[in-house]
mmCIF file of C-alpha atoms in Angstrom:
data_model
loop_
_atom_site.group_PDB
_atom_site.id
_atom_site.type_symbol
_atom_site.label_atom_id
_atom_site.label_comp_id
_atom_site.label_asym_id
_atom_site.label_seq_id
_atom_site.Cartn_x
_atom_site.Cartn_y
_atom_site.Cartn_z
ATOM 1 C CA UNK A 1 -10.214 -23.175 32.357
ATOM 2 C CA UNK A 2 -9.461 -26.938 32.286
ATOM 3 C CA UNK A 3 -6.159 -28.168 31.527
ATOM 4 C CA UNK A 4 -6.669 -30.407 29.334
ATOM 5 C CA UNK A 5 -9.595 -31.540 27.726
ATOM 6 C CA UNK A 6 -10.889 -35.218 26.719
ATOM 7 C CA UNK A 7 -12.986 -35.248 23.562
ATOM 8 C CA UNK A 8 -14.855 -38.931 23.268
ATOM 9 C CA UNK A 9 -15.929 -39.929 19.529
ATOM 10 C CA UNK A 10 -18.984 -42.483 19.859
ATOM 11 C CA UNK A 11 -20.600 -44.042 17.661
ATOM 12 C CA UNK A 12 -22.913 -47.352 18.409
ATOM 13 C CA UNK A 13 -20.617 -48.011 21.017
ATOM 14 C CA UNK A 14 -22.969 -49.252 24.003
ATOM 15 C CA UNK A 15 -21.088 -52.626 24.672
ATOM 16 C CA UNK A 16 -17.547 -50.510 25.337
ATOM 17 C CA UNK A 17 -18.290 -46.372 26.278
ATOM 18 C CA UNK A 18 -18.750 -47.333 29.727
ATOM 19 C CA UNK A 19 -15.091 -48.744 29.954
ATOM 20 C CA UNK A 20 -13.806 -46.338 27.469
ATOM 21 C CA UNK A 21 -14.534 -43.490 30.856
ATOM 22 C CA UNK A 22 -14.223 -45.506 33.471
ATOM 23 C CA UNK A 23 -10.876 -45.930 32.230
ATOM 24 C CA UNK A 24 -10.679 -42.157 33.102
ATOM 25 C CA UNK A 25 -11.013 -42.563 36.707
ATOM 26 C CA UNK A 26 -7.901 -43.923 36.968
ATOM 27 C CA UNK A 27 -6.104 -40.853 36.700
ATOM 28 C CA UNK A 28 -6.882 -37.106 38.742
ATOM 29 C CA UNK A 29 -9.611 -35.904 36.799
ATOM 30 C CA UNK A 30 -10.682 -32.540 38.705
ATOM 31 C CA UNK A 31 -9.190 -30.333 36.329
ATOM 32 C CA UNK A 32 -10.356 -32.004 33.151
ATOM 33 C CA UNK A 33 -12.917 -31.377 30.912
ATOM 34 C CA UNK A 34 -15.052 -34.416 29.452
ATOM 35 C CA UNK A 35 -16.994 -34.130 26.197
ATOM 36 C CA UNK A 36 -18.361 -37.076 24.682
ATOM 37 C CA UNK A 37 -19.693 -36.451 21.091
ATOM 38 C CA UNK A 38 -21.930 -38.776 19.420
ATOM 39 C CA UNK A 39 -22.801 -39.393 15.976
ATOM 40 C CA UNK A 40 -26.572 -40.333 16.420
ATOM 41 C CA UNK A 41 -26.030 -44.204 17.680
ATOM 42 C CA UNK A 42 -28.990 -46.175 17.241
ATOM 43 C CA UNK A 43 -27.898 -48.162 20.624
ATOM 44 C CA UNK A 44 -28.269 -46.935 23.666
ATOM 45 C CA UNK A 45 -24.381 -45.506 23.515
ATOM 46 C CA UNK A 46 -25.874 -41.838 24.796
ATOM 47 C CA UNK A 47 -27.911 -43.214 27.517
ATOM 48 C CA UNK A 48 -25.414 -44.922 29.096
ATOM 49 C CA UNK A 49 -22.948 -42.206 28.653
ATOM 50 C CA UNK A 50 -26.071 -39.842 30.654
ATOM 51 C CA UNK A 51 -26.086 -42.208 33.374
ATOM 52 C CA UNK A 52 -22.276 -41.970 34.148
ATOM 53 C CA UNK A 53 -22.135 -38.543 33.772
ATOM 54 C CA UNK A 54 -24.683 -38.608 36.419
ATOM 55 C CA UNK A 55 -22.848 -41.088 38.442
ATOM 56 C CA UNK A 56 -19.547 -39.614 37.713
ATOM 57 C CA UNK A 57 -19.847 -36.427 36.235
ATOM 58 C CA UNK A 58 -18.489 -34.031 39.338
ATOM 59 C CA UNK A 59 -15.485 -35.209 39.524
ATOM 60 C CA UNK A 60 -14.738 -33.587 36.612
ATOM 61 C CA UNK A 61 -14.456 -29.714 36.042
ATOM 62 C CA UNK A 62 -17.215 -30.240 33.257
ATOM 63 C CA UNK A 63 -18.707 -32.716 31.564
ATOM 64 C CA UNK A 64 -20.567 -32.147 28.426
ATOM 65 C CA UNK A 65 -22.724 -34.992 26.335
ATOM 66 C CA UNK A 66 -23.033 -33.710 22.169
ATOM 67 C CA UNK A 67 -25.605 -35.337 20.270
ATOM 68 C CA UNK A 68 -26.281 -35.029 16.291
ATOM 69 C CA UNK A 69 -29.804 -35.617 14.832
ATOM 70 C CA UNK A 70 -27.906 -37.712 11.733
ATOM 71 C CA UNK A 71 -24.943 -39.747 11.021
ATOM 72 C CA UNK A 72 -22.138 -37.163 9.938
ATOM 73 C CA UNK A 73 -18.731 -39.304 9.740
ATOM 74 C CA UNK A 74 -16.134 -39.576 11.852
ATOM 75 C CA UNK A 75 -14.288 -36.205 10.632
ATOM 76 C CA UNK A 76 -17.585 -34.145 11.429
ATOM 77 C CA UNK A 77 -18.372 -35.438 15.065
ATOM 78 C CA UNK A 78 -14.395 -34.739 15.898
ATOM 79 C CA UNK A 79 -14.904 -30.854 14.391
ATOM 80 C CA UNK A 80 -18.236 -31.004 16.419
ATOM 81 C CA UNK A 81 -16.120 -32.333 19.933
ATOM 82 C CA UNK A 82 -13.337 -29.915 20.012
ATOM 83 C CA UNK A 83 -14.663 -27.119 18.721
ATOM 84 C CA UNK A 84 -16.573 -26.810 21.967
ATOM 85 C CA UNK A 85 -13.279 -28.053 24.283
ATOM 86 C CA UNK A 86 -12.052 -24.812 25.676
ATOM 87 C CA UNK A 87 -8.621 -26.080 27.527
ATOM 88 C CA UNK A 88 -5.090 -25.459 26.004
ATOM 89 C CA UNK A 89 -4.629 -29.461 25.610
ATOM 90 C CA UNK A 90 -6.356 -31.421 23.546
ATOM 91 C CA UNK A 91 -6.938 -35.334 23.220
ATOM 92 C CA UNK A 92 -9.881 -37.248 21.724
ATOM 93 C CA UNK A 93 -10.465 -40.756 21.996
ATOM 94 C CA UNK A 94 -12.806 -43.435 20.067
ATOM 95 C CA UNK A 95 -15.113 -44.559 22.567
ATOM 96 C CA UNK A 96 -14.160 -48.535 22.169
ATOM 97 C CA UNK A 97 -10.774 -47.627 23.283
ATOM 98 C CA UNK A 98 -9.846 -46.656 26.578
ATOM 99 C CA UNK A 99 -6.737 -45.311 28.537
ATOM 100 C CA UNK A 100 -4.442 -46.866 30.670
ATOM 101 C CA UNK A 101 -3.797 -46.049 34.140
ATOM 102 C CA UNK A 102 -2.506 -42.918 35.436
ATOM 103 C CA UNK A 103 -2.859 -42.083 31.630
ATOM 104 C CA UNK A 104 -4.213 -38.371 32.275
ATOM 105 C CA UNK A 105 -1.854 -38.180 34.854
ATOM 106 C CA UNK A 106 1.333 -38.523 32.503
ATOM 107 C CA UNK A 107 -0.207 -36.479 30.170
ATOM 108 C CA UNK A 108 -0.629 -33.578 32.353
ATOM 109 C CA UNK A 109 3.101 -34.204 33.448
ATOM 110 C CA UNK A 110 4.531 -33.991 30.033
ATOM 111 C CA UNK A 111 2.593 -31.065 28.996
ATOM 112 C CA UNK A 112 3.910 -28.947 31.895
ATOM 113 C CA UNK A 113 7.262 -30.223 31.815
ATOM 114 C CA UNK A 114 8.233 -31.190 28.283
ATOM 115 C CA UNK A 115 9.595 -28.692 25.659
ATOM 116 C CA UNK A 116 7.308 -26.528 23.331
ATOM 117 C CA UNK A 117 4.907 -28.424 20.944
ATOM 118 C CA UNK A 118 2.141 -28.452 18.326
ATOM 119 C CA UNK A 119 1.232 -31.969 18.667
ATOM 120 C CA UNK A 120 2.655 -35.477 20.597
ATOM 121 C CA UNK A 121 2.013 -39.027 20.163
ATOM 122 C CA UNK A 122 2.469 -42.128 22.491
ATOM 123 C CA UNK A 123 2.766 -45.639 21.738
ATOM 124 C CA UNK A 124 -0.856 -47.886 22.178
ATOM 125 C CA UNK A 125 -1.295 -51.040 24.244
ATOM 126 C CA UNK A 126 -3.189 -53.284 21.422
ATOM 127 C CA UNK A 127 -6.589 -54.728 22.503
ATOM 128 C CA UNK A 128 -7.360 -57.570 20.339
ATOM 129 C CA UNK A 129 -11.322 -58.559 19.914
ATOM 130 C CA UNK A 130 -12.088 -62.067 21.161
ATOM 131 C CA UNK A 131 -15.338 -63.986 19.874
ATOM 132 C CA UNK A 132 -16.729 -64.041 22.979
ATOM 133 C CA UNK A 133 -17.137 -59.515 22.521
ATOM 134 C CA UNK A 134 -14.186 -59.264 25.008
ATOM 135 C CA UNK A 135 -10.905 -57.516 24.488
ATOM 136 C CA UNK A 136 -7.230 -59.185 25.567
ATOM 137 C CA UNK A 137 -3.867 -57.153 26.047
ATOM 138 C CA UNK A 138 -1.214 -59.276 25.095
ATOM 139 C CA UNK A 139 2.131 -57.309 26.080
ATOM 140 C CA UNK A 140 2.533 -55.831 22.708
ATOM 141 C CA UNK A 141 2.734 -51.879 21.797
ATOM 142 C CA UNK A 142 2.352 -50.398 18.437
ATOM 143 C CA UNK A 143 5.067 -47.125 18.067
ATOM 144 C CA UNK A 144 3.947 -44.043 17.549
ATOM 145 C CA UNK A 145 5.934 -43.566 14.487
ATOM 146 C CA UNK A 146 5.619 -46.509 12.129
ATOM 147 C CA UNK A 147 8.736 -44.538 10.582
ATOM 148 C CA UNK A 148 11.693 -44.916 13.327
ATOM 149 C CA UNK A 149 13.612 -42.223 11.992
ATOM 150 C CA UNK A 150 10.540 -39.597 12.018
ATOM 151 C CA UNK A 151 11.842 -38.257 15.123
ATOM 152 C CA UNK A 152 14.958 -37.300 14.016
ATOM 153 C CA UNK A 153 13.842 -35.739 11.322
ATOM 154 C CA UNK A 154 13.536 -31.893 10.582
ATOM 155 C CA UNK A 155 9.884 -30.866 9.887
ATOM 156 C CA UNK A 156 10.656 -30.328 6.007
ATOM 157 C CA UNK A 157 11.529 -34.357 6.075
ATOM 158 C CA UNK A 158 8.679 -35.026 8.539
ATOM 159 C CA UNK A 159 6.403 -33.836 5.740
ATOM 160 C CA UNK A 160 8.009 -35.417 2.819
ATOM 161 C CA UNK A 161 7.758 -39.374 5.121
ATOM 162 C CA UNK A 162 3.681 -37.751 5.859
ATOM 163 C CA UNK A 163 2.969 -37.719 2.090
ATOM 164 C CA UNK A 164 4.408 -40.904 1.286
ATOM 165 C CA UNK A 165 2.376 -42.395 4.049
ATOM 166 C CA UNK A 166 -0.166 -41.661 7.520
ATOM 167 C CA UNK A 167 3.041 -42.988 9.679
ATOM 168 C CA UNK A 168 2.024 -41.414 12.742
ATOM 169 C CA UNK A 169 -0.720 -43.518 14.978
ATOM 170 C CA UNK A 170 -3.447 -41.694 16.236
ATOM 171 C CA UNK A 171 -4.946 -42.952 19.094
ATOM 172 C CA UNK A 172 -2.088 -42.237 21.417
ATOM 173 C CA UNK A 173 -1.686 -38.278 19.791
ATOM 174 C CA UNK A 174 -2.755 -35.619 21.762
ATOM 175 C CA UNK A 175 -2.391 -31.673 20.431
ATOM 176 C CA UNK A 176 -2.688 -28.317 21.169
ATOM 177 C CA UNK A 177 -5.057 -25.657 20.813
ATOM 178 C CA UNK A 178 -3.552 -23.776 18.354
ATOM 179 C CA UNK A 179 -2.449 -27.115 16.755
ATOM 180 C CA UNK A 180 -6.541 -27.306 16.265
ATOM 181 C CA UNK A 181 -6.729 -23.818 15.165
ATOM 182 C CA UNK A 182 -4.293 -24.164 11.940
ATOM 183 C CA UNK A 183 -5.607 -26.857 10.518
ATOM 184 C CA UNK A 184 -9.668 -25.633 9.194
ATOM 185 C CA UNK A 185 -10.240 -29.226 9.090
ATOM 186 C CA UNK A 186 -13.809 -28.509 7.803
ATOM 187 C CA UNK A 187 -12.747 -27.306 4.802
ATOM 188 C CA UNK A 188 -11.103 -30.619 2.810
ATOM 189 C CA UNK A 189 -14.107 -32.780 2.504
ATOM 190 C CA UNK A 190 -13.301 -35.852 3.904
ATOM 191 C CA UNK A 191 -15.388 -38.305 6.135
ATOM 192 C CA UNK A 192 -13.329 -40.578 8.021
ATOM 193 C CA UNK A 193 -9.659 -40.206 7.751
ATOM 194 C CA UNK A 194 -9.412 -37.079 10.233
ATOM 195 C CA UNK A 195 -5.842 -38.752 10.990
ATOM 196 C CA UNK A 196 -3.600 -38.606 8.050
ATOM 197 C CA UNK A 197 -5.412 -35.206 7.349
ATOM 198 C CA UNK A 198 -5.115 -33.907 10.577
ATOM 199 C CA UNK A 199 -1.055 -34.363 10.537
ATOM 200 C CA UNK A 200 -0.106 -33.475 7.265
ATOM 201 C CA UNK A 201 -1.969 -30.290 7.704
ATOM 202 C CA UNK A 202 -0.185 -29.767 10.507
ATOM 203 C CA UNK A 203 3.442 -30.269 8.852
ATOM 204 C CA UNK A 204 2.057 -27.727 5.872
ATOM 205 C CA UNK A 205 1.644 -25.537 8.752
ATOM 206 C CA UNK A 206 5.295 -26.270 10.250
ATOM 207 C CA UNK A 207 4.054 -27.509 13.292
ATOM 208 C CA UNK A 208 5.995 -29.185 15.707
ATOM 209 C CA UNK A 209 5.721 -32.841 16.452
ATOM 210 C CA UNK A 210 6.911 -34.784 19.168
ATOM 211 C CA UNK A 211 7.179 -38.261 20.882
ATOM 212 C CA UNK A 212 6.008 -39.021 24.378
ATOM 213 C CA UNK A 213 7.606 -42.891 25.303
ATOM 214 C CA UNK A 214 5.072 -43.440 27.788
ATOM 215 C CA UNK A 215 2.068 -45.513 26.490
ATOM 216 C CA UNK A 216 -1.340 -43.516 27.390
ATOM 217 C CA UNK A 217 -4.187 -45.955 25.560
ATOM 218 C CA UNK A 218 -5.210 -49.100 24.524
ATOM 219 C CA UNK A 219 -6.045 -49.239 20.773
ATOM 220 C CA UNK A 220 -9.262 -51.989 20.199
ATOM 221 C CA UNK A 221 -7.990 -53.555 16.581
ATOM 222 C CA UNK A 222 -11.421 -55.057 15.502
ATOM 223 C CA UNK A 223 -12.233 -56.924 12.003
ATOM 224 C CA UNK A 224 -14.922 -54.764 11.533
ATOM 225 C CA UNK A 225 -13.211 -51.616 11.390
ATOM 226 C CA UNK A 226 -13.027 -48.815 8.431
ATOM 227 C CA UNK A 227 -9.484 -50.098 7.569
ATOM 228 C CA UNK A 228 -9.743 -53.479 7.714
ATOM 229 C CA UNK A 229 -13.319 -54.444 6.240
ATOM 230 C CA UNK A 230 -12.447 -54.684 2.846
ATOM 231 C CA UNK A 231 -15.710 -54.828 1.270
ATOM 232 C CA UNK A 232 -17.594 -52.061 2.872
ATOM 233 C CA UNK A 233 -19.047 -49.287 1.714
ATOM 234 C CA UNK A 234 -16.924 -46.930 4.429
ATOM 235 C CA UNK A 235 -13.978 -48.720 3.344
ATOM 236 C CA UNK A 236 -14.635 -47.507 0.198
ATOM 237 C CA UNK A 237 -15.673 -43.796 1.507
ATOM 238 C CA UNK A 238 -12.068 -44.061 3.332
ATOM 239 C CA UNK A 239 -10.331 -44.828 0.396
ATOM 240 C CA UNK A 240 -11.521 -41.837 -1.720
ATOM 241 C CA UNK A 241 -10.781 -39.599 1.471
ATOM 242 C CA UNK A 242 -7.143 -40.980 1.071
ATOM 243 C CA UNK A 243 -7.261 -39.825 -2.346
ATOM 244 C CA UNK A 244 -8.450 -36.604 -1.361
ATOM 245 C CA UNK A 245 -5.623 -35.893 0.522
ATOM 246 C CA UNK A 246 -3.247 -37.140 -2.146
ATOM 247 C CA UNK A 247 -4.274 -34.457 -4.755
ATOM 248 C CA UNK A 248 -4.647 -31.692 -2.506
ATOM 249 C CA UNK A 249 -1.089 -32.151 -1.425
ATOM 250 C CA UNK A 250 0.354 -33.131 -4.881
ATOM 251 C CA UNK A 251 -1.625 -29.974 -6.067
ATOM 252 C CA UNK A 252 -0.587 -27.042 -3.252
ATOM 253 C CA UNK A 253 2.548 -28.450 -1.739
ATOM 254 C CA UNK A 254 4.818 -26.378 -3.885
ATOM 255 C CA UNK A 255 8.125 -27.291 -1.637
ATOM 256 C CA UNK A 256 7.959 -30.864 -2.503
ATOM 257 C CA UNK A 257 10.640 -32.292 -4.784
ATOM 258 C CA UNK A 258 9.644 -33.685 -8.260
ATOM 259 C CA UNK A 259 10.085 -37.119 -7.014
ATOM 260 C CA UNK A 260 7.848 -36.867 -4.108
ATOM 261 C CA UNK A 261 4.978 -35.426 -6.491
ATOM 262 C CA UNK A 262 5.146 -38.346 -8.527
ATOM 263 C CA UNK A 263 4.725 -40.555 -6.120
ATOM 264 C CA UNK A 264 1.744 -39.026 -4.943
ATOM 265 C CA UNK A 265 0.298 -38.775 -8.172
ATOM 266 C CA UNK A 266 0.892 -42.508 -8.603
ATOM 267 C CA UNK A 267 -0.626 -43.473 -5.430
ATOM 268 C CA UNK A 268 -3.683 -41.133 -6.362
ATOM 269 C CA UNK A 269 -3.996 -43.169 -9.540
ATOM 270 C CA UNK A 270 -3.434 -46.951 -7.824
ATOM 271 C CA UNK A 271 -6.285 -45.928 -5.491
ATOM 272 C CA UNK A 272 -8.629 -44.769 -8.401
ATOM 273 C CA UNK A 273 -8.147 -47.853 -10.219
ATOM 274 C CA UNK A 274 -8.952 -49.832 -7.082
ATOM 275 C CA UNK A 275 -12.148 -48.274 -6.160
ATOM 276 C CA UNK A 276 -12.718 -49.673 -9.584
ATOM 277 C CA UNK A 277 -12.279 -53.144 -9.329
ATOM 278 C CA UNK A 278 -15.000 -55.999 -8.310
ATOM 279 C CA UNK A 279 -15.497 -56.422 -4.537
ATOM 280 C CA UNK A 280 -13.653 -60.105 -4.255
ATOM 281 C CA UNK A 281 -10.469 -58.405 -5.961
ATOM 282 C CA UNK A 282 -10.335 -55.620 -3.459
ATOM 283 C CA UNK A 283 -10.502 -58.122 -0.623
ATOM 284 C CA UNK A 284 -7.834 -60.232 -1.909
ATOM 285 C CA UNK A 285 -5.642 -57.185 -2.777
ATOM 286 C CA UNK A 286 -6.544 -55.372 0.516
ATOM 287 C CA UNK A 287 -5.564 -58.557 2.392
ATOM 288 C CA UNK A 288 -2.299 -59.516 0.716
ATOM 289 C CA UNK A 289 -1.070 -55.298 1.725
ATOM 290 C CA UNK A 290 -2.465 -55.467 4.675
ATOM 291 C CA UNK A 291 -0.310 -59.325 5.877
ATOM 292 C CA UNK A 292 2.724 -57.544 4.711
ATOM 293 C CA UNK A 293 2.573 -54.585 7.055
ATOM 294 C CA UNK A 294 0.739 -56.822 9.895
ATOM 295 C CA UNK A 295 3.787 -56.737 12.293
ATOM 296 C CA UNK A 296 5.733 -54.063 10.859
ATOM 297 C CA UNK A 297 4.928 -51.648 13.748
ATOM 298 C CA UNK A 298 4.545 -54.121 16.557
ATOM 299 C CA UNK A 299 7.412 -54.155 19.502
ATOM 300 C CA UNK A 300 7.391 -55.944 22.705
#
């Protein structure tokens, strides 16, 4: 059995996969297990992910390529990824980001050295597009908590600041196992926000959650993504995934105080409304929350 295994999420991604696992080789890779699962890319994202597997492929314990005959969201082609991994550590990656050096390395070291946990997140390096399709580090890390107290917290108040917002950052989390297990992510039908789901399911579950200091991956913040594309149709499908959430928590979270409830409930309501509004109001309304929080979580 691997030690850890490395779960790729790809997705048209032909002009960055290649650096997204070459970025691998950085680190000691012959105990890891590489799966790269795609969500039928009309690009040549698979072929080129073929040819370095064939390039590249034994100096890994196992390598594994996942294809799907139709576009099922981002949610789906995680489930799809780790549900074959068969190591005790888990971390999955979007294939136009990539990990730093010695990245697997540090991993590996605080999994066999740290104290029990369920799940553990890192700060990111931030990659910022450039209009001529390249990415830039500029010296700046996003936390892993955009809450700085989260880590202090018991896991009762870790799940109260989770339903008031997703404050923990993804792409530097990594899990375990039976973190996986717990959650039945397949069963809360939502597309694209496998995040915020992901880690509130987790605190329902009382899992344990815990903060590695060393950075492990550089996050690609693009224009064009889910979040941040105001006027798409996926930013739309993200939205309602967010509201999801919301009632399913407000609904079966019987441990949360009144206040907490209401919030949620409130929130639910704010993002029902918005879904309702014309497409230049969104944009305007997206863009004025989104400059308020634009350097909330940045540190040097």
């Amino acid at each position: 059995m691997s030690f850890i295994s490395i779960v790729v999420l790809t997705y048209n991604h032909e002009r960055c996969i290649k650096k997204c696992l070459d970025s691998l080789l950085q680190s000691i890779t012959e105990n890891v297990e590489l799966i790269v699962t795609d969500d039928a890319s009309k690009d040549r994202t698979t072929e080129i992910v073929t040819t370095w597997f064939s390039e590249h492929g034994n100096k890994f314990r196992r390598v594994e390529l996942l294809l799907s005959d139709s576009n099922m969201g981002t949610v789906k082609n995680l489930i799809k990824g780790v549900n074959v991994a068969s190591s005790p550590f888990i971390k999955d990656i979007a294939g136009d980001d990539w990990f730093l050096p010695k990245a697997i390395d540090n991993i590996n070291e605080f999994c066999a050295s740290s104290a029990v946990f369920d799940a553990a997140f890192s700060p990111c390096a931030i990659a910022y597009e450039e209009t001529d399709a390249g990415v830039r580090l500029n010296g700046k890390y996003e936390n892993a908590a955009s809450d700085y107290n989260f880590w202090s917290k018991n896991k009762y108040e870790q799940l109260r600041a989770l339903c008031r917002k997703n404050c923990l950052k993804s792409p530097g989390a990594f899990y375990t196992r039976k973190f996986w297990d717990c959650l039945d992510l397949d069963n809360y039908g939502v597309v694209l926000v496998e995040d915020w789901t992901m880690w509130l399911l987790g605190a329902i579950h009382n899992q344990k959650y815990v903060e590695m200091k060393t950075p492990v991956v550089a996050y690609r913040q693009s224009l064009s993504s889910v979040s941040k594309n105001f006027a798409s149709s996926n930013y739309s499908q993200y939205l309602e995934d967010c509201a999801r959430i919301i009632k399913n928590i407000s609904l079966n979270v019987r441990e949360l105080p009144i206040e907490d409830k209401l919030y949620l409930i409130f929130t639910y309501c704010y993002i029902k409304i918005f879904l309702l509004l014309p497409v230049g109001m969104k944009v305007m309304l997206a863009k004025l929350r989104s400059n308020k929080n634009k350097e909330k979580n940045m540190v040097c």
